[in-house]
Structure formats: structure tokens, C-alpha cells
Short mmCIF file of C-alpha atoms and ligand atoms in Angstrom, two decimals:
data_model
loop_
_atom_site.label_atom_id
_atom_site.label_comp_id
_atom_site.label_asym_id
_atom_site.label_seq_id
_atom_site.Cartn_x
_atom_site.Cartn_y
_atom_site.Cartn_z
CA MET A 1 23.96 36.70 -2.38
CA LEU A 2 23.60 33.93 0.22
CA ASP A 3 26.73 32.09 0.82
CA VAL A 4 26.79 29.10 3.66
CA ASP A 5 30.21 27.49 4.22
CA ARG A 6 31.06 24.32 5.69
CA LEU A 7 28.20 24.93 8.45
CA VAL A 8 28.24 22.86 11.39
CA SER A 9 25.47 23.21 14.09
CA TYR A 10 24.67 21.10 17.23
CA TYR A 11 21.58 20.78 19.58
CA GLY A 12 23.28 19.54 22.73
CA PRO A 13 25.41 16.43 21.84
CA ILE A 14 23.74 16.02 18.50
CA ARG A 15 25.42 17.14 15.44
CA ALA A 16 22.54 18.25 13.18
CA LEU A 17 24.65 19.93 10.50
CA ARG A 18 27.95 18.27 9.40
CA GLY A 19 29.55 20.96 7.04
CA VAL A 20 26.99 21.92 4.67
CA SER A 21 27.58 24.47 2.10
CA LEU A 22 25.25 26.17 -0.39
CA ARG A 23 24.42 29.28 -2.13
CA VAL A 24 21.59 31.34 -3.65
CA GLU A 25 21.92 33.90 -6.25
CA PRO A 26 20.07 37.15 -6.50
CA GLY A 27 16.55 36.38 -7.74
CA GLU A 28 17.24 32.63 -7.68
CA ALA A 29 14.72 30.05 -6.10
CA VAL A 30 16.67 26.99 -4.50
CA ALA A 31 14.92 23.67 -2.92
CA VAL A 32 16.26 22.15 0.09
CA LEU A 33 15.08 18.72 0.02
CA GLY A 34 15.65 15.29 2.15
CA PRO A 35 13.87 12.89 4.73
CA ASN A 36 12.85 13.70 7.73
CA GLY A 37 15.72 14.55 10.37
CA ALA A 38 18.17 15.31 7.58
CA GLY A 39 18.86 18.77 9.06
CA LYS A 40 16.81 21.07 6.61
CA SER A 41 14.88 23.05 9.26
CA THR A 42 18.24 23.08 11.14
CA LEU A 43 19.76 24.66 8.22
CA LEU A 44 17.18 27.50 7.93
CA ARG A 45 17.36 27.89 11.89
CA SER A 46 20.79 28.47 11.61
CA ILE A 47 21.04 30.82 8.80
CA SER A 48 18.35 33.06 10.78
CA ALA A 49 20.24 32.93 13.87
CA LEU A 50 17.81 30.59 15.73
CA VAL A 51 20.26 28.25 16.23
CA LYS A 52 23.98 29.28 16.62
CA PRO A 53 26.12 27.36 14.28
CA ARG A 54 29.44 25.91 15.99
CA HIS A 55 31.65 26.15 12.93
CA GLY A 56 31.42 27.45 9.29
CA SER A 57 30.04 30.87 8.00
CA ILE A 58 27.09 32.26 6.70
CA SER A 59 27.27 35.44 4.65
CA TYR A 60 24.54 37.54 2.65
CA GLN A 61 25.30 40.04 0.20
CA GLY A 62 28.88 40.02 1.09
CA ARG A 63 28.61 40.58 4.61
CA ARG A 64 28.98 37.84 7.15
CA ILE A 65 25.78 37.50 9.36
CA SER A 66 26.91 34.51 11.17
CA GLY A 67 27.14 35.84 14.54
CA MET A 68 24.27 38.47 13.93
CA LYS A 69 21.12 38.55 16.06
CA PRO A 70 18.25 37.32 14.49
CA TYR A 71 16.50 40.63 14.33
CA GLU A 72 19.79 42.31 12.44
CA ILE A 73 19.41 39.50 10.04
CA VAL A 74 15.81 40.20 9.31
CA ARG A 75 16.73 44.03 8.84
CA LEU A 76 18.72 42.78 6.12
CA GLY A 77 15.96 41.42 4.29
CA VAL A 78 16.41 37.61 5.33
CA VAL A 79 13.11 36.22 6.87
CA HIS A 80 12.41 32.94 8.21
CA VAL A 81 8.66 31.42 7.81
CA PRO A 82 9.25 28.39 10.13
CA GLU A 83 7.30 25.00 9.65
CA GLY A 84 4.18 24.88 11.49
CA ARG A 85 2.43 28.22 10.85
CA ARG A 86 3.42 30.08 13.97
CA ILE A 87 1.07 32.79 13.65
CA PHE A 88 -0.58 34.92 16.89
CA THR A 89 -3.85 33.06 17.22
CA GLN A 90 -5.31 35.51 19.63
CA LEU A 91 -4.42 38.59 17.22
CA THR A 92 -6.43 39.67 14.25
CA VAL A 93 -5.06 38.97 10.73
CA TYR A 94 -4.64 42.65 10.48
CA GLU A 95 -2.47 42.58 13.63
CA ASN A 96 -0.67 39.73 12.56
CA LEU A 97 0.16 41.33 9.34
CA MET A 98 1.24 44.57 11.30
CA MET A 99 3.78 42.46 13.40
CA GLY A 100 5.72 41.61 10.26
CA ALA A 101 5.83 45.36 9.63
CA TYR A 102 7.03 46.44 12.83
CA SER A 103 10.47 47.50 11.71
CA ARG A 104 9.39 49.62 9.00
CA ASP A 105 7.95 53.16 9.03
CA GLY A 106 4.45 54.01 8.47
CA ALA A 107 4.10 55.54 4.74
CA ASP A 108 4.20 52.45 2.52
CA ILE A 109 2.80 49.85 4.88
CA ARG A 110 -0.61 50.37 3.21
CA ASP A 111 0.94 49.40 -0.11
CA ASP A 112 1.79 46.10 1.15
CA PHE A 113 -1.28 45.47 2.99
CA ASP A 114 -2.88 45.70 -0.57
CA PHE A 115 0.12 43.70 -2.00
CA VAL A 116 -0.70 40.72 0.38
CA PHE A 117 -4.51 41.23 0.37
CA GLY A 118 -3.97 40.82 -3.63
CA LEU A 119 -2.18 37.67 -3.33
CA PHE A 120 -4.19 35.95 -0.56
CA PRO A 121 -7.88 37.40 -0.93
CA ASP A 122 -8.95 35.10 1.83
CA LEU A 123 -7.04 36.97 3.95
CA ALA A 124 -8.53 40.42 3.13
CA GLU A 125 -12.23 38.85 3.73
CA LYS A 126 -10.87 37.80 7.32
CA LYS A 127 -8.79 40.82 8.21
CA ARG A 128 -10.74 41.05 11.39
CA GLN A 129 -10.84 37.50 12.41
CA ARG A 130 -8.35 36.27 14.78
CA GLY A 131 -5.62 34.11 13.47
CA GLY A 132 -6.73 31.12 15.60
CA GLU A 133 -10.16 30.90 13.66
CA LEU A 134 -8.63 30.55 10.14
CA SER A 135 -8.25 27.42 8.43
CA GLY A 136 -4.81 25.57 8.20
CA GLY A 137 -4.36 26.73 4.72
CA GLN A 138 -5.32 30.45 5.45
CA GLN A 139 -2.84 30.29 8.43
CA GLN A 140 -0.01 29.45 6.40
CA MET A 141 -1.05 32.15 3.79
CA LEU A 142 -1.20 34.45 7.09
CA ALA A 143 2.45 33.44 8.08
CA ILE A 144 3.78 33.77 4.69
CA GLY A 145 1.90 37.49 4.07
CA ARG A 146 3.47 38.25 7.60
CA ALA A 147 6.98 37.74 6.23
CA LEU A 148 6.19 39.61 3.06
CA MET A 149 5.22 42.71 5.26
CA SER A 150 9.08 43.25 6.00
CA ARG A 151 10.14 43.25 2.64
CA PRO A 152 12.40 40.26 2.38
CA THR A 153 14.99 40.05 -0.24
CA LEU A 154 15.49 36.38 0.77
CA LEU A 155 12.65 34.10 2.05
CA LEU A 156 13.56 31.04 3.83
CA LEU A 157 10.46 29.15 3.60
CA ASP A 158 10.08 25.80 5.90
CA GLU A 159 7.66 23.12 4.63
CA PRO A 160 4.81 25.58 3.53
CA SER A 161 2.86 22.68 1.82
CA LEU A 162 2.31 20.62 5.16
CA GLY A 163 -1.22 19.58 5.81
CA LEU A 164 -2.36 21.71 2.96
CA SER A 165 -5.09 20.37 0.46
CA PRO A 166 -3.94 19.43 -3.15
CA ILE A 167 -5.86 22.57 -4.27
CA LEU A 168 -4.35 24.94 -1.75
CA VAL A 169 -0.82 23.50 -2.68
CA GLU A 170 -1.33 24.86 -6.05
CA GLN A 171 -2.58 28.14 -5.34
CA LEU A 172 0.42 28.93 -2.64
CA GLY A 173 2.63 27.55 -5.42
CA GLN A 174 1.06 30.11 -7.71
CA ALA A 175 1.07 32.96 -4.96
CA ILE A 176 4.64 32.57 -4.40
CA GLY A 177 5.60 32.70 -8.16
CA ASP A 178 3.82 35.72 -8.20
CA ILE A 179 5.49 37.37 -5.58
CA ARG A 180 8.96 36.21 -6.73
CA GLN A 181 8.00 37.72 -10.15
CA ARG A 182 6.78 41.22 -8.79
CA THR A 183 9.41 41.74 -6.35
CA GLY A 184 12.73 40.00 -7.38
CA MET A 185 12.90 38.05 -4.17
CA SER A 186 15.00 35.03 -3.76
CA LEU A 187 13.67 32.03 -2.07
CA LEU A 188 15.28 29.14 -0.41
CA LEU A 189 12.55 26.44 0.04
CA VAL A 190 12.40 23.38 2.46
CA GLU A 191 10.08 20.90 1.26
CA GLN A 192 8.78 17.32 1.63
CA ASN A 193 6.68 17.79 -1.48
CA ALA A 194 9.74 16.88 -3.73
CA ALA A 195 7.48 17.59 -7.28
CA LEU A 196 6.24 20.97 -5.83
CA ALA A 197 9.55 21.83 -4.76
CA LEU A 198 11.46 21.04 -8.13
CA GLU A 199 8.40 22.93 -9.91
CA MET A 200 8.92 26.06 -7.98
CA THR A 201 12.81 26.33 -8.26
CA THR A 202 15.68 26.50 -10.53
CA ARG A 203 18.40 24.47 -8.61
CA PHE A 204 18.16 21.94 -5.70
CA TYR A 205 20.13 20.18 -3.11
CA VAL A 206 19.33 17.10 -1.19
CA MET A 207 20.56 16.78 2.35
CA GLN A 208 20.87 13.25 4.11
CA THR A 209 22.06 12.87 7.84
CA GLY A 210 23.15 16.83 8.21
CA GLN A 211 24.98 16.54 4.73
CA VAL A 212 24.58 17.73 1.45
CA ALA A 213 24.01 14.53 -0.45
CA ILE A 214 23.56 16.01 -4.19
CA SER A 215 22.75 19.18 -5.88
CA GLY A 216 21.82 20.24 -9.18
CA VAL A 217 19.32 21.81 -11.82
CA SER A 218 15.63 21.26 -11.12
CA ALA A 219 14.38 20.99 -14.57
CA GLU A 220 17.18 18.58 -15.20
CA VAL A 221 16.65 15.90 -12.71
CA ALA A 222 14.09 13.20 -12.64
CA LEU A 223 12.19 13.09 -9.62
CA GLU A 224 11.95 9.36 -9.30
CA ASP A 225 15.75 9.17 -9.19
CA ILE A 226 15.72 11.68 -6.41
CA ARG A 227 13.09 9.74 -4.48
CA HIS A 228 14.50 6.18 -4.98
CA ALA A 229 17.83 7.25 -3.83
CA TYR A 230 17.34 9.95 -1.21
CA LEU A 231 13.89 10.23 -0.07
CA GLY A 232 12.87 6.74 0.85
CA GLY A 233 11.92 5.36 -2.47
CA PRO A 234 8.43 4.81 -3.67
CA ALA A 235 7.13 5.11 0.26
CA ALA A 236 8.19 8.99 0.21
CA PRO A 237 5.32 11.31 0.95
CA PRO A 238 2.63 11.64 -2.00
CA VAL A 239 3.32 14.22 -4.62
P1 LIG B 301 11.87 17.20 9.46
O1 LIG B 301 11.30 17.47 8.21
O2 LIG B 301 11.48 16.04 10.10
O3 LIG B 301 11.99 18.68 10.22
P2 LIG B 301 14.57 18.09 8.81
O4 LIG B 301 15.38 17.83 7.72
O5 LIG B 301 13.93 19.33 8.91
O6 LIG B 301 13.57 17.31 9.28
P3 LIG B 301 15.83 18.89 11.48
O7 LIG B 301 14.41 19.14 12.34
O8 LIG B 301 16.78 19.94 11.08
O9 LIG B 301 15.64 18.05 10.27
O10 LIG B 301 16.50 18.02 12.43
C1 LIG B 301 17.88 17.39 12.24
C2 LIG B 301 18.55 16.75 13.49
O11 LIG B 301 18.36 17.46 14.88
C3 LIG B 301 17.52 15.57 13.71
O12 LIG B 301 18.39 14.41 14.18
C4 LIG B 301 16.69 16.09 14.95
O13 LIG B 301 15.99 14.76 15.73
C5 LIG B 301 17.34 16.84 15.77
N1 LIG B 301 16.80 18.20 16.27
C6 LIG B 301 15.99 19.01 15.55
N2 LIG B 301 15.57 19.62 16.59
C7 LIG B 301 15.94 19.61 17.77
C8 LIG B 301 15.85 20.14 18.89
N3 LIG B 301 15.28 21.17 19.19
N4 LIG B 301 16.52 19.69 20.10
C9 LIG B 301 17.44 18.50 19.83
N5 LIG B 301 17.50 17.42 18.56
C10 LIG B 301 16.89 18.51 17.54
#
């Protein structure tokens, strides 16, 4: 479904991706783990065309998407939720969600509001409030809700748990599981919280300095092994 082949991306002289290959099958959830600066966000940005790869190729559902414009990739169903909850703080919750539906025609948008409000009841309660007035966790839900309004077939999710309380992390993990079950959506998840990421996915890749260091089946790997070898040992982020 998603096929990334020997991708190389730069920021000026910095080679952030050094030949990354990975795939996501239809309906599959895949984690990308790794320390700060490993290139995880750059990988997602390259897939959604926010960064233009210098070498390699990306295809989705058999079509080459590397070289397409970001909006063309969204239309194919590949939707990116970047790190840091980039919502429109001056717009209301409702308006933020509408922005996610901009490429769609009206008829079934109502159903999608119901779907998102069902998943994230806090958003339903606050739909007339401005995005900037929400808590960090609610802003994260809103960023994901907005992405869902464009009906992704593949969601690229960058560090959704960052800065959330353990309870919210659990709620978010459940909501994402629900979404996948109800829509069959695939997921490519970048997470520092390795325990959460392995729980939410069937396969994983660990990146290190712009390359894939190891990959495997999430249920078969011991978290401690990954942590010690690749994520900076016991000092890795709490899980
Ligand atoms: P983090 O979890 O800290 O975001 P990451 O694995 O997502 O880490 P990237 O953000 O993809 O890593 O960064 C990969 C490399 O590219 C790092 O060396 C980083 O310093 C560099 N980099 C990232 N963004 C930029 C940018 N906008 N301009 C220049 N260099 C960048």
C-alpha cells in the first residue's frame, strides 16, 4: 500500500534520511521509533511532500507519489498530523474540523462530525470555543479529528502522546484503535513512547541517524531490548 524505497532527504547540507525503506500494508499499523534527531519526522514530512526527497521513491496504492504536491497526496487519502498540534488557535473547534473537510462535498460531512465527536466527546462539548482555549490534550484530539474529517486511508501521526498525561495517552490510544477498527484506516505512527507505540501497532521500525536500524513484529520484541540498544538505555523517556 505505502512503499518507501531508499529515500534520501536533506535540509540544506544536512542529510536527514540516508536511504530509508519501509512499507505499510492495507489496514496495518506500523510504528517508527528512534532517538531525537533520527529522522522520524523527516520521514513523515517526505511522505506528505512537505520535504522534497532527493533520491528514492514513495508509492501509495501502486502510484508514485514522490514528486506530487502535498494537496494531491491528501486527496489520495494520505493525511499527516505533524508534531506539536498545529491547530488554528483563533478558529473554533467546529471551524477547525471544517478545515479538514475542505476537499470534500457537503453531504456526508455531518456524519463525520458525529464520528469525530463520538470519539472525542470533549470536542463536542467545546465545539464553539476557540482552539487556543483548549487544553493540550484537547488540542491533540482536535488535530487528529481534523485529519479524520478528510477521511484518510493512511494516517501519518507524529508524536501524538507528547506532553499528554498518562490518562490522556491511554484515551488517545483507545480512540485510535477504535478509528482503525471502524474505518480500516492504516497508520504510520512516530512515537517516543515506545511501549505505547508497540501496543498500538503490529510491526515496527527503529531509526537511527537517518537509517532503519532494525525492524520487526511489535508483539515479539522486548521493549527493554530496543531501549538498551537504540533508544538510549534506561534514560529513555518514561513509558
Ligand atoms: P525528534 O523526535 O527530535 O523530532 P526525529 O527523529 O523526528 O527527532 P527529525 O526531526 O526528522 O528527527 O530530524 C532529523 C535531522 O534533521 C536532525 O539532525 C535534525 O537536526 C535535522 N532537522 C530537522 N528539521 C530541520 C530543519 N527544519 N532544518 C534543518 N535541519 C533539520
